[in-house]
Amino acid sequence: MPAFPENFLWGTATAAYQVEGAWNEDGRTPSIWDTFSHTPGLVANGDTGDVACDHYHRLEEDLDTLAALGVGAYRFSISWPRVQPGGRGPANGPGVAFYSRLVDGLLARDISPVATLYHWDLPQELEDAGGWPHRDTALRFADYARLMGDALGDRVHTWITLNEPWCSAYLGYASGVHAPARTEPAAALAAVHHLNLGHGLAVQALRSTAAKDARMSVTLNLHHVRGVSEADGDAVRRADAVANRAFLGPMLEGAYPRDLIEDTASVTDWSFVRDGDEAAACQPLDVLGVNYYNPTLVRQWDGASLRETADGHQDGAASPWIGCENVEFVRQPGPYTEMGWNIDETGLTELLLRLHRDYPAMPTMITENGAAFPDPVDADGRVHDEDRVDYLRRHLTAVAAAMEAGADVRGYFVWSLMDNFEWAHGYAKRFGIVRVDRDTMERTWKDSAHWYRDVVATGKLA
Ligand code: FCB
């Protein structure tokens, strides 16, 4: 039975647009996700985040749930257009006050605030001005980071600049299945760069405003890429370059990998990277956030057969995998979650050990891991989600195995505290350990919440 260290940070995670609602209250302006979800046909069932989990109005109740779970940390994200409407200018008092209450409410309950600055909700005005492919967005992001450092920097335990810039760049600007629904591969690579640059500038801004002991981090959805056979080494290398090293390179090593530049040469010459940018992106970090759901399996495509695209990221008008035109994404053996993602926790152990090998001085933290399942409500009114308990247990065992083998893992955050707006899937996919009734907004603990509370309390997997 694996046991975790005393100071291991146990938490749950959410993101602003997925839970808050109150989309047009107290001065908040639209983000690209408001525009996306209000565009007919882009989100399943026409769902929007207008109300979401109504967390904005149920803050105290949700804070009490966190306290009852006994978690030591809570990862939330700040809605940029709520605190800086339009993405420029001064802070918006009422918006900042909401996060200030959230942070104080956490601290009063002895829960460490882990704040993500950007979980995909770019102010629409900044997208209208060009969005992440446009260099100025990185500068605006740094200004926003400074405002938040000034407002909350004395109380936030860990700052996460970006959540999964992979998704922002490639799903937002290449395949178009996420906001702002553009399908422009060259723009997607420019977005990659400006996200990397924005991250570095934001860390600098936070270091100059936040408490000296505040931890700096970024969350990446690193893909653990495997090849079907030995012959697929080049496919693995290409997918790893565009998915992982496109971010790890500049952020942790101060340079883009040469092979990435070569693989994507027909799409862009990368002239948007200016002298000094890579150094600016590479700021000292205290911990690297890792989101893990499943591994990725690739094969060299023969160019003739129907190309498999089972990458788990929804089929869009174009592929998010720029520079991987000869790579197939192969369907993996089950079992699967409701997202169609295969359950394979061995990828998490391997990924953590790879990071430990490549960046031995950089501790990691699992900032998201979890699963969507059907979650029927039983006759007794409860959700007996043994499948989710099994998923979480497997993945925590995999984390323990990596730690046993030397990886320095500091914490683990379940995605998610509660059922919420699952982006283009709307509310149909339930990831919460707490159920949210869509009609009444009532919160009910699933069996997994009870199980997780015991894990947190004991530091052991039952
Ligand atoms: C991640 C996102 C998170 C959630 C999970 C299921 O990619 O960061 O918001 O949607 O997937």
PDB file of N, CA and C in Angstrom, residues 301-307:
ATOM      1  N   TRP A 301       2.984   6.760 -40.922  1.00  0.00           N
ATOM      2  CA  TRP A 301       1.869   6.530 -41.851  1.00  0.00           C
ATOM      3  C   TRP A 301       2.424   6.138 -43.216  1.00  0.00           C
ATOM      4  N   ASP A 302       1.796   5.153 -43.849  1.00  0.00           N
ATOM      5  CA  ASP A 302       2.309   4.699 -45.148  1.00  0.00           C
ATOM      6  C   ASP A 302       1.889   5.618 -46.293  1.00  0.00           C
ATOM      7  N   GLY A 303       1.053   6.594 -46.017  1.00  0.00           N
ATOM      8  CA  GLY A 303       0.655   7.550 -47.056  1.00  0.00           C
ATOM      9  C   GLY A 303      -0.455   7.047 -47.948  1.00  0.00           C
ATOM     10  N   ALA A 304      -0.863   5.807 -47.782  1.00  0.00           N
ATOM     11  CA  ALA A 304      -1.874   5.232 -48.685  1.00  0.00           C
ATOM     12  C   ALA A 304      -3.145   4.856 -47.935  1.00  0.00           C
ATOM     13  N   SER A 305      -2.988   4.159 -46.819  1.00  0.00           N
ATOM     14  CA  SER A 305      -4.171   3.715 -46.074  1.00  0.00           C
ATOM     15  C   SER A 305      -4.857   4.909 -45.415  1.00  0.00           C
ATOM     16  N   LEU A 306      -6.068   4.666 -44.942  1.00  0.00           N
ATOM     17  CA  LEU A 306      -6.785   5.729 -44.241  1.00  0.00           C
ATOM     18  C   LEU A 306      -5.995   6.071 -42.981  1.00  0.00           C
ATOM     19  N   ARG A 307      -5.648   7.347 -42.822  1.00  0.00           N
ATOM     20  CA  ARG A 307      -4.770   7.736 -41.710  1.00  0.00           C
ATOM     21  C   ARG A 307      -5.559   7.777 -40.409  1.00  0.00           C
TER      22      ARG A 307
END
